[in-house]
């Protein structure tokens, strides 16, 4: 069912919001945390299409109020979490999937970005999952807001290594440091892509 729903959703979404996935080869098999900036509800399609493996999406419990969305979430084994993020059951479920060698994905901004900011403040969570399960974090970044019928680059960055935090007693300051590393890496993916694109344009003009 997961593969079928993924194919259908990607087909429909690609018509309305076409995108180009760049760097897909970076995502290796096995457990990892996929994270991204968040503009639209269906940004989860980008995450799903980074790999042939199943991805468990961390979603807001509010989505389950809609019967259709609740049906989809249950079929793909999404992980519902409360808005404040303090949900022990969701954390344990996500860690269980990771320790089984499976993938999870989340939008650490916690909500859709309706502002002009490159990235909203992160609500946390990604660092906790990655450190406790000892897995890499892959940023999957939309270069600007997705637009109707215009192709948007979706760039996958290099894996974020948080191994310096493994096997130590983590303080709140340590988790904040790890989350800041994640945030800076997410922003770096977008900025590097934009700089490279601008450089290519200048080179073409100079020829």
PDB file of C-alpha atoms in Angstrom:
ATOM      1  CA  UNK A   1       0.000   0.000   0.000  1.00  0.00           C
ATOM      2  CA  UNK A   2       2.827   2.412   0.850  1.00  0.00           C
ATOM      3  CA  UNK A   3       4.441   2.103  -2.580  1.00  0.00           C
ATOM      4  CA  UNK A   4       1.092   2.527  -4.331  1.00  0.00           C
ATOM      5  CA  UNK A   5       0.161   5.637  -2.344  1.00  0.00           C
ATOM      6  CA  UNK A   6       3.636   7.061  -2.846  1.00  0.00           C
ATOM      7  CA  UNK A   7       3.417   6.588  -6.623  1.00  0.00           C
ATOM      8  CA  UNK A   8      -0.063   8.126  -6.839  1.00  0.00           C
ATOM      9  CA  UNK A   9       0.770  11.095  -4.628  1.00  0.00           C
ATOM     10  CA  UNK A  10       4.022  11.769  -6.464  1.00  0.00           C
ATOM     11  CA  UNK A  11       2.269  11.607  -9.849  1.00  0.00           C
ATOM     12  CA  UNK A  12      -0.416  14.090  -8.828  1.00  0.00           C
ATOM     13  CA  UNK A  13       1.921  16.376  -6.902  1.00  0.00           C
ATOM     14  CA  UNK A  14       4.465  16.453  -9.740  1.00  0.00           C
ATOM     15  CA  UNK A  15       1.826  17.820 -12.093  1.00  0.00           C
ATOM     16  CA  UNK A  16       0.668  20.571  -9.731  1.00  0.00           C
ATOM     17  CA  UNK A  17       4.036  21.349  -8.130  1.00  0.00           C
ATOM     18  CA  UNK A  18       6.741  19.907 -10.390  1.00  0.00           C
ATOM     19  CA  UNK A  19      10.120  19.480  -8.749  1.00  0.00           C
ATOM     20  CA  UNK A  20      13.629  18.272  -9.484  1.00  0.00           C
ATOM     21  CA  UNK A  21      15.238  16.116  -6.799  1.00  0.00           C
ATOM     22  CA  UNK A  22      18.985  16.802  -6.660  1.00  0.00           C
ATOM     23  CA  UNK A  23      21.442  14.645  -4.708  1.00  0.00           C
ATOM     24  CA  UNK A  24      19.222  11.611  -4.261  1.00  0.00           C
ATOM     25  CA  UNK A  25      22.266   9.339  -4.406  1.00  0.00           C
ATOM     26  CA  UNK A  26      23.455  10.736  -1.073  1.00  0.00           C
ATOM     27  CA  UNK A  27      20.720   8.982   0.903  1.00  0.00           C
ATOM     28  CA  UNK A  28      22.047   5.551   1.767  1.00  0.00           C
ATOM     29  CA  UNK A  29      20.049   2.475   2.723  1.00  0.00           C
ATOM     30  CA  UNK A  30      19.262   2.010   6.379  1.00  0.00           C
ATOM     31  CA  UNK A  31      18.190   4.173   9.261  1.00  0.00           C
ATOM     32  CA  UNK A  32      18.358   7.944   9.052  1.00  0.00           C
ATOM     33  CA  UNK A  33      16.409  11.087   9.852  1.00  0.00           C
ATOM     34  CA  UNK A  34      15.198  13.080   6.837  1.00  0.00           C
ATOM     35  CA  UNK A  35      14.490  16.736   7.572  1.00  0.00           C
ATOM     36  CA  UNK A  36      13.398  19.654   5.421  1.00  0.00           C
ATOM     37  CA  UNK A  37      11.991  23.128   5.251  1.00  0.00           C
ATOM     38  CA  UNK A  38       8.230  23.221   5.045  1.00  0.00           C
ATOM     39  CA  UNK A  39       6.007  25.263   2.746  1.00  0.00           C
ATOM     40  CA  UNK A  40       3.135  22.976   1.780  1.00  0.00           C
ATOM     41  CA  UNK A  41       1.281  20.039   3.316  1.00  0.00           C
ATOM     42  CA  UNK A  42       2.451  17.667   0.589  1.00  0.00           C
ATOM     43  CA  UNK A  43       6.160  18.387   1.026  1.00  0.00           C
ATOM     44  CA  UNK A  44       6.298  14.863   2.424  1.00  0.00           C
ATOM     45  CA  UNK A  45       6.396  13.660  -1.187  1.00  0.00           C
ATOM     46  CA  UNK A  46       9.942  15.025  -1.511  1.00  0.00           C
ATOM     47  CA  UNK A  47      10.999  13.002   1.516  1.00  0.00           C
ATOM     48  CA  UNK A  48       9.386   9.809   0.295  1.00  0.00           C
ATOM     49  CA  UNK A  49      11.048  10.050  -3.101  1.00  0.00           C
ATOM     50  CA  UNK A  50      14.595  10.341  -1.734  1.00  0.00           C
ATOM     51  CA  UNK A  51      14.683   6.566  -1.315  1.00  0.00           C
ATOM     52  CA  UNK A  52      13.077   3.310  -2.368  1.00  0.00           C
ATOM     53  CA  UNK A  53      12.806   2.380   1.296  1.00  0.00           C
ATOM     54  CA  UNK A  54       9.789   3.158   3.425  1.00  0.00           C
ATOM     55  CA  UNK A  55       9.759   6.476   5.255  1.00  0.00           C
ATOM     56  CA  UNK A  56       7.764   6.992   8.449  1.00  0.00           C
ATOM     57  CA  UNK A  57       6.502  10.567   8.599  1.00  0.00           C
ATOM     58  CA  UNK A  58       6.191  12.459  11.859  1.00  0.00           C
ATOM     59  CA  UNK A  59       2.895  14.319  11.542  1.00  0.00           C
ATOM     60  CA  UNK A  60       0.763  16.601  13.690  1.00  0.00           C
ATOM     61  CA  UNK A  61      -2.110  14.884  15.484  1.00  0.00           C
ATOM     62  CA  UNK A  62      -4.417  17.559  14.100  1.00  0.00           C
ATOM     63  CA  UNK A  63      -4.206  15.947  10.661  1.00  0.00           C
ATOM     64  CA  UNK A  64      -6.050  12.926  12.039  1.00  0.00           C
ATOM     65  CA  UNK A  65      -9.186  15.035  12.475  1.00  0.00           C
ATOM     66  CA  UNK A  66      -9.608  14.780   8.709  1.00  0.00           C
ATOM     67  CA  UNK A  67     -10.832  11.253   7.906  1.00  0.00           C
ATOM     68  CA  UNK A  68      -9.095  11.093   4.523  1.00  0.00           C
ATOM     69  CA  UNK A  69      -5.766  12.312   5.888  1.00  0.00           C
ATOM     70  CA  UNK A  70      -6.120  10.016   8.890  1.00  0.00           C
ATOM     71  CA  UNK A  71      -6.644   7.088   6.518  1.00  0.00           C
ATOM     72  CA  UNK A  72      -3.505   7.970   4.540  1.00  0.00           C
ATOM     73  CA  UNK A  73      -1.431   8.481   7.677  1.00  0.00           C
ATOM     74  CA  UNK A  74      -2.467   5.117   9.082  1.00  0.00           C
ATOM     75  CA  UNK A  75      -1.749   3.324   5.820  1.00  0.00           C
ATOM     76  CA  UNK A  76       1.802   4.681   5.584  1.00  0.00           C
ATOM     77  CA  UNK A  77       2.435   4.170   9.330  1.00  0.00           C
ATOM     78  CA  UNK A  78       2.981   7.826  10.081  1.00  0.00           C
ATOM     79  CA  UNK A  79       3.873   8.881  13.616  1.00  0.00           C
ATOM     80  CA  UNK A  80       1.374  11.335  15.145  1.00  0.00           C
ATOM     81  CA  UNK A  81       2.815  13.872  17.555  1.00  0.00           C
ATOM     82  CA  UNK A  82       1.223  16.594  19.674  1.00  0.00           C
ATOM     83  CA  UNK A  83       1.785  20.198  18.626  1.00  0.00           C
ATOM     84  CA  UNK A  84       3.996  20.968  21.630  1.00  0.00           C
ATOM     85  CA  UNK A  85       6.293  18.089  20.692  1.00  0.00           C
ATOM     86  CA  UNK A  86       6.177  16.598  24.193  1.00  0.00           C
ATOM     87  CA  UNK A  87       4.893  13.208  23.184  1.00  0.00           C
ATOM     88  CA  UNK A  88       6.779  10.314  24.749  1.00  0.00           C
ATOM     89  CA  UNK A  89       4.876   7.690  22.746  1.00  0.00           C
ATOM     90  CA  UNK A  90       5.766   9.350  19.433  1.00  0.00           C
ATOM     91  CA  UNK A  91       9.423   9.620  20.442  1.00  0.00           C
ATOM     92  CA  UNK A  92       9.604   5.961  21.406  1.00  0.00           C
ATOM     93  CA  UNK A  93       7.843   4.913  18.182  1.00  0.00           C
ATOM     94  CA  UNK A  94      10.267   6.926  16.044  1.00  0.00           C
ATOM     95  CA  UNK A  95      13.275   5.523  17.897  1.00  0.00           C
ATOM     96  CA  UNK A  96      11.929   1.995  17.496  1.00  0.00           C
ATOM     97  CA  UNK A  97      11.730   2.424  13.725  1.00  0.00           C
ATOM     98  CA  UNK A  98      15.234   3.879  13.578  1.00  0.00           C
ATOM     99  CA  UNK A  99      16.716   1.071  15.643  1.00  0.00           C
ATOM    100  CA  UNK A 100      15.059  -1.416  13.283  1.00  0.00           C
ATOM    101  CA  UNK A 101      17.033   0.200  10.447  1.00  0.00           C
ATOM    102  CA  UNK A 102      14.133   2.203   9.028  1.00  0.00           C
ATOM    103  CA  UNK A 103      13.816   5.866   8.059  1.00  0.00           C
ATOM    104  CA  UNK A 104      11.811   8.656   9.620  1.00  0.00           C
ATOM    105  CA  UNK A 105      11.193  12.178   8.333  1.00  0.00           C
ATOM    106  CA  UNK A 106      10.129  15.416   9.938  1.00  0.00           C
ATOM    107  CA  UNK A 107       9.866  19.147   9.421  1.00  0.00           C
ATOM    108  CA  UNK A 108      11.734  20.610  12.409  1.00  0.00           C
ATOM    109  CA  UNK A 109      10.192  24.062  11.925  1.00  0.00           C
ATOM    110  CA  UNK A 110       7.039  22.479  13.319  1.00  0.00           C
ATOM    111  CA  UNK A 111       4.684  24.267  10.944  1.00  0.00           C
ATOM    112  CA  UNK A 112       4.514  25.573   7.385  1.00  0.00           C
ATOM    113  CA  UNK A 113       6.608  28.642   6.671  1.00  0.00           C
ATOM    114  CA  UNK A 114       4.292  31.405   5.480  1.00  0.00           C
ATOM    115  CA  UNK A 115       6.886  34.140   5.974  1.00  0.00           C
ATOM    116  CA  UNK A 116       9.778  35.490   3.904  1.00  0.00           C
ATOM    117  CA  UNK A 117      12.329  33.968   6.287  1.00  0.00           C
ATOM    118  CA  UNK A 118      14.612  31.292   4.849  1.00  0.00           C
ATOM    119  CA  UNK A 119      13.872  29.032   7.796  1.00  0.00           C
ATOM    120  CA  UNK A 120      11.701  29.356  10.880  1.00  0.00           C
ATOM    121  CA  UNK A 121      13.193  28.632  14.329  1.00  0.00           C
ATOM    122  CA  UNK A 122      13.515  24.882  14.810  1.00  0.00           C
ATOM    123  CA  UNK A 123      11.254  23.254  17.372  1.00  0.00           C
ATOM    124  CA  UNK A 124      13.758  20.492  18.059  1.00  0.00           C
ATOM    125  CA  UNK A 125      13.481  16.737  17.840  1.00  0.00           C
ATOM    126  CA  UNK A 126      15.735  15.848  14.937  1.00  0.00           C
ATOM    127  CA  UNK A 127      18.868  15.953  17.086  1.00  0.00           C
ATOM    128  CA  UNK A 128      17.281  13.796  19.782  1.00  0.00           C
ATOM    129  CA  UNK A 129      16.326  11.091  17.294  1.00  0.00           C
ATOM    130  CA  UNK A 130      19.659  11.130  15.472  1.00  0.00           C
ATOM    131  CA  UNK A 131      21.782  11.082  18.619  1.00  0.00           C
ATOM    132  CA  UNK A 132      19.816   8.460  20.546  1.00  0.00           C
ATOM    133  CA  UNK A 133      19.614   6.138  17.512  1.00  0.00           C
ATOM    134  CA  UNK A 134      23.141   7.045  16.273  1.00  0.00           C
ATOM    135  CA  UNK A 135      22.023   7.725  12.716  1.00  0.00           C
ATOM    136  CA  UNK A 136      22.785  10.461  10.159  1.00  0.00           C
ATOM    137  CA  UNK A 137      20.500  13.379   9.359  1.00  0.00           C
ATOM    138  CA  UNK A 138      19.851  14.319   5.725  1.00  0.00           C
ATOM    139  CA  UNK A 139      18.576  17.825   4.891  1.00  0.00           C
ATOM    140  CA  UNK A 140      16.055  17.790   2.030  1.00  0.00           C
ATOM    141  CA  UNK A 141      15.656  21.444   1.128  1.00  0.00           C
ATOM    142  CA  UNK A 142      13.231  23.211  -1.167  1.00  0.00           C
ATOM    143  CA  UNK A 143      14.936  26.128  -2.908  1.00  0.00           C
ATOM    144  CA  UNK A 144      12.248  28.703  -2.324  1.00  0.00           C
ATOM    145  CA  UNK A 145       8.539  28.097  -2.072  1.00  0.00           C
ATOM    146  CA  UNK A 146       7.069  25.550  -4.440  1.00  0.00           C
ATOM    147  CA  UNK A 147       4.890  27.154  -7.122  1.00  0.00           C
ATOM    148  CA  UNK A 148       2.054  25.885  -9.231  1.00  0.00           C
ATOM    149  CA  UNK A 149       3.244  24.373 -12.525  1.00  0.00           C
ATOM    150  CA  UNK A 150       6.815  25.667 -12.104  1.00  0.00           C
ATOM    151  CA  UNK A 151       9.666  23.283 -11.352  1.00  0.00           C
ATOM    152  CA  UNK A 152      11.300  23.742  -7.968  1.00  0.00           C
ATOM    153  CA  UNK A 153      14.762  22.357  -7.110  1.00  0.00           C
ATOM    154  CA  UNK A 154      14.719  20.086  -4.061  1.00  0.00           C
ATOM    155  CA  UNK A 155      18.312  19.647  -2.915  1.00  0.00           C
ATOM    156  CA  UNK A 156      19.565  16.892  -0.629  1.00  0.00           C
ATOM    157  CA  UNK A 157      22.600  17.904   1.395  1.00  0.00           C
ATOM    158  CA  UNK A 158      25.421  15.802   2.735  1.00  0.00           C
ATOM    159  CA  UNK A 159      24.610  13.747   5.833  1.00  0.00           C
ATOM    160  CA  UNK A 160      24.897  15.690   9.071  1.00  0.00           C
ATOM    161  CA  UNK A 161      27.181  13.835  11.459  1.00  0.00           C
ATOM    162  CA  UNK A 162      26.317  14.274  15.132  1.00  0.00           C
ATOM    163  CA  UNK A 163      28.614  11.517  16.394  1.00  0.00           C
ATOM    164  CA  UNK A 164      30.402  13.964  18.710  1.00  0.00           C
ATOM    165  CA  UNK A 165      27.282  13.766  20.877  1.00  0.00           C
ATOM    166  CA  UNK A 166      27.047   9.971  20.980  1.00  0.00           C
ATOM    167  CA  UNK A 167      27.516   8.175  24.287  1.00  0.00           C
ATOM    168  CA  UNK A 168      27.649  11.282  26.448  1.00  0.00           C
ATOM    169  CA  UNK A 169      25.206  12.564  29.035  1.00  0.00           C
ATOM    170  CA  UNK A 170      23.384  15.220  27.049  1.00  0.00           C
ATOM    171  CA  UNK A 171      22.434  18.502  28.697  1.00  0.00           C
ATOM    172  CA  UNK A 172      19.870  20.944  27.349  1.00  0.00           C
ATOM    173  CA  UNK A 173      22.773  23.069  26.097  1.00  0.00           C
ATOM    174  CA  UNK A 174      24.184  20.067  24.219  1.00  0.00           C
ATOM    175  CA  UNK A 175      20.869  19.463  22.470  1.00  0.00           C
ATOM    176  CA  UNK A 176      20.612  23.141  21.587  1.00  0.00           C
ATOM    177  CA  UNK A 177      24.130  23.010  20.135  1.00  0.00           C
ATOM    178  CA  UNK A 178      23.211  19.960  18.060  1.00  0.00           C
ATOM    179  CA  UNK A 179      20.014  21.616  16.811  1.00  0.00           C
ATOM    180  CA  UNK A 180      22.012  24.719  15.845  1.00  0.00           C
ATOM    181  CA  UNK A 181      24.363  22.524  13.823  1.00  0.00           C
ATOM    182  CA  UNK A 182      21.359  21.051  12.024  1.00  0.00           C
ATOM    183  CA  UNK A 183      19.867  24.485  11.349  1.00  0.00           C
ATOM    184  CA  UNK A 184      23.114  25.856   9.928  1.00  0.00           C
ATOM    185  CA  UNK A 185      23.544  22.807   7.686  1.00  0.00           C
ATOM    186  CA  UNK A 186      19.983  23.187   6.396  1.00  0.00           C
ATOM    187  CA  UNK A 187      20.574  26.847   5.544  1.00  0.00           C
ATOM    188  CA  UNK A 188      23.955  26.035   3.994  1.00  0.00           C
ATOM    189  CA  UNK A 189      22.349  23.641   1.495  1.00  0.00           C
ATOM    190  CA  UNK A 190      20.043  26.395   0.217  1.00  0.00           C
ATOM    191  CA  UNK A 191      22.694  29.108   0.158  1.00  0.00           C
ATOM    192  CA  UNK A 192      25.301  26.936  -1.561  1.00  0.00           C
ATOM    193  CA  UNK A 193      22.835  25.957  -4.276  1.00  0.00           C
ATOM    194  CA  UNK A 194      21.897  29.592  -4.879  1.00  0.00           C
ATOM    195  CA  UNK A 195      25.551  30.675  -5.029  1.00  0.00           C
ATOM    196  CA  UNK A 196      26.408  27.904  -7.497  1.00  0.00           C
ATOM    197  CA  UNK A 197      23.402  28.790  -9.651  1.00  0.00           C
ATOM    198  CA  UNK A 198      24.390  32.456  -9.726  1.00  0.00           C
ATOM    199  CA  UNK A 199      27.988  31.541 -10.591  1.00  0.00           C
ATOM    200  CA  UNK A 200      26.818  29.406 -13.518  1.00  0.00           C
ATOM    201  CA  UNK A 201      24.681  32.282 -14.805  1.00  0.00           C
ATOM    202  CA  UNK A 202      27.630  34.663 -14.639  1.00  0.00           C
ATOM    203  CA  UNK A 203      29.849  32.196 -16.473  1.00  0.00           C
ATOM    204  CA  UNK A 204      27.281  31.844 -19.256  1.00  0.00           C
ATOM    205  CA  UNK A 205      27.057  35.618 -19.631  1.00  0.00           C
ATOM    206  CA  UNK A 206      30.834  35.867 -19.748  1.00  0.00           C
ATOM    207  CA  UNK A 207      31.145  33.449 -22.668  1.00  0.00           C
TER     208      UNK A 207
END
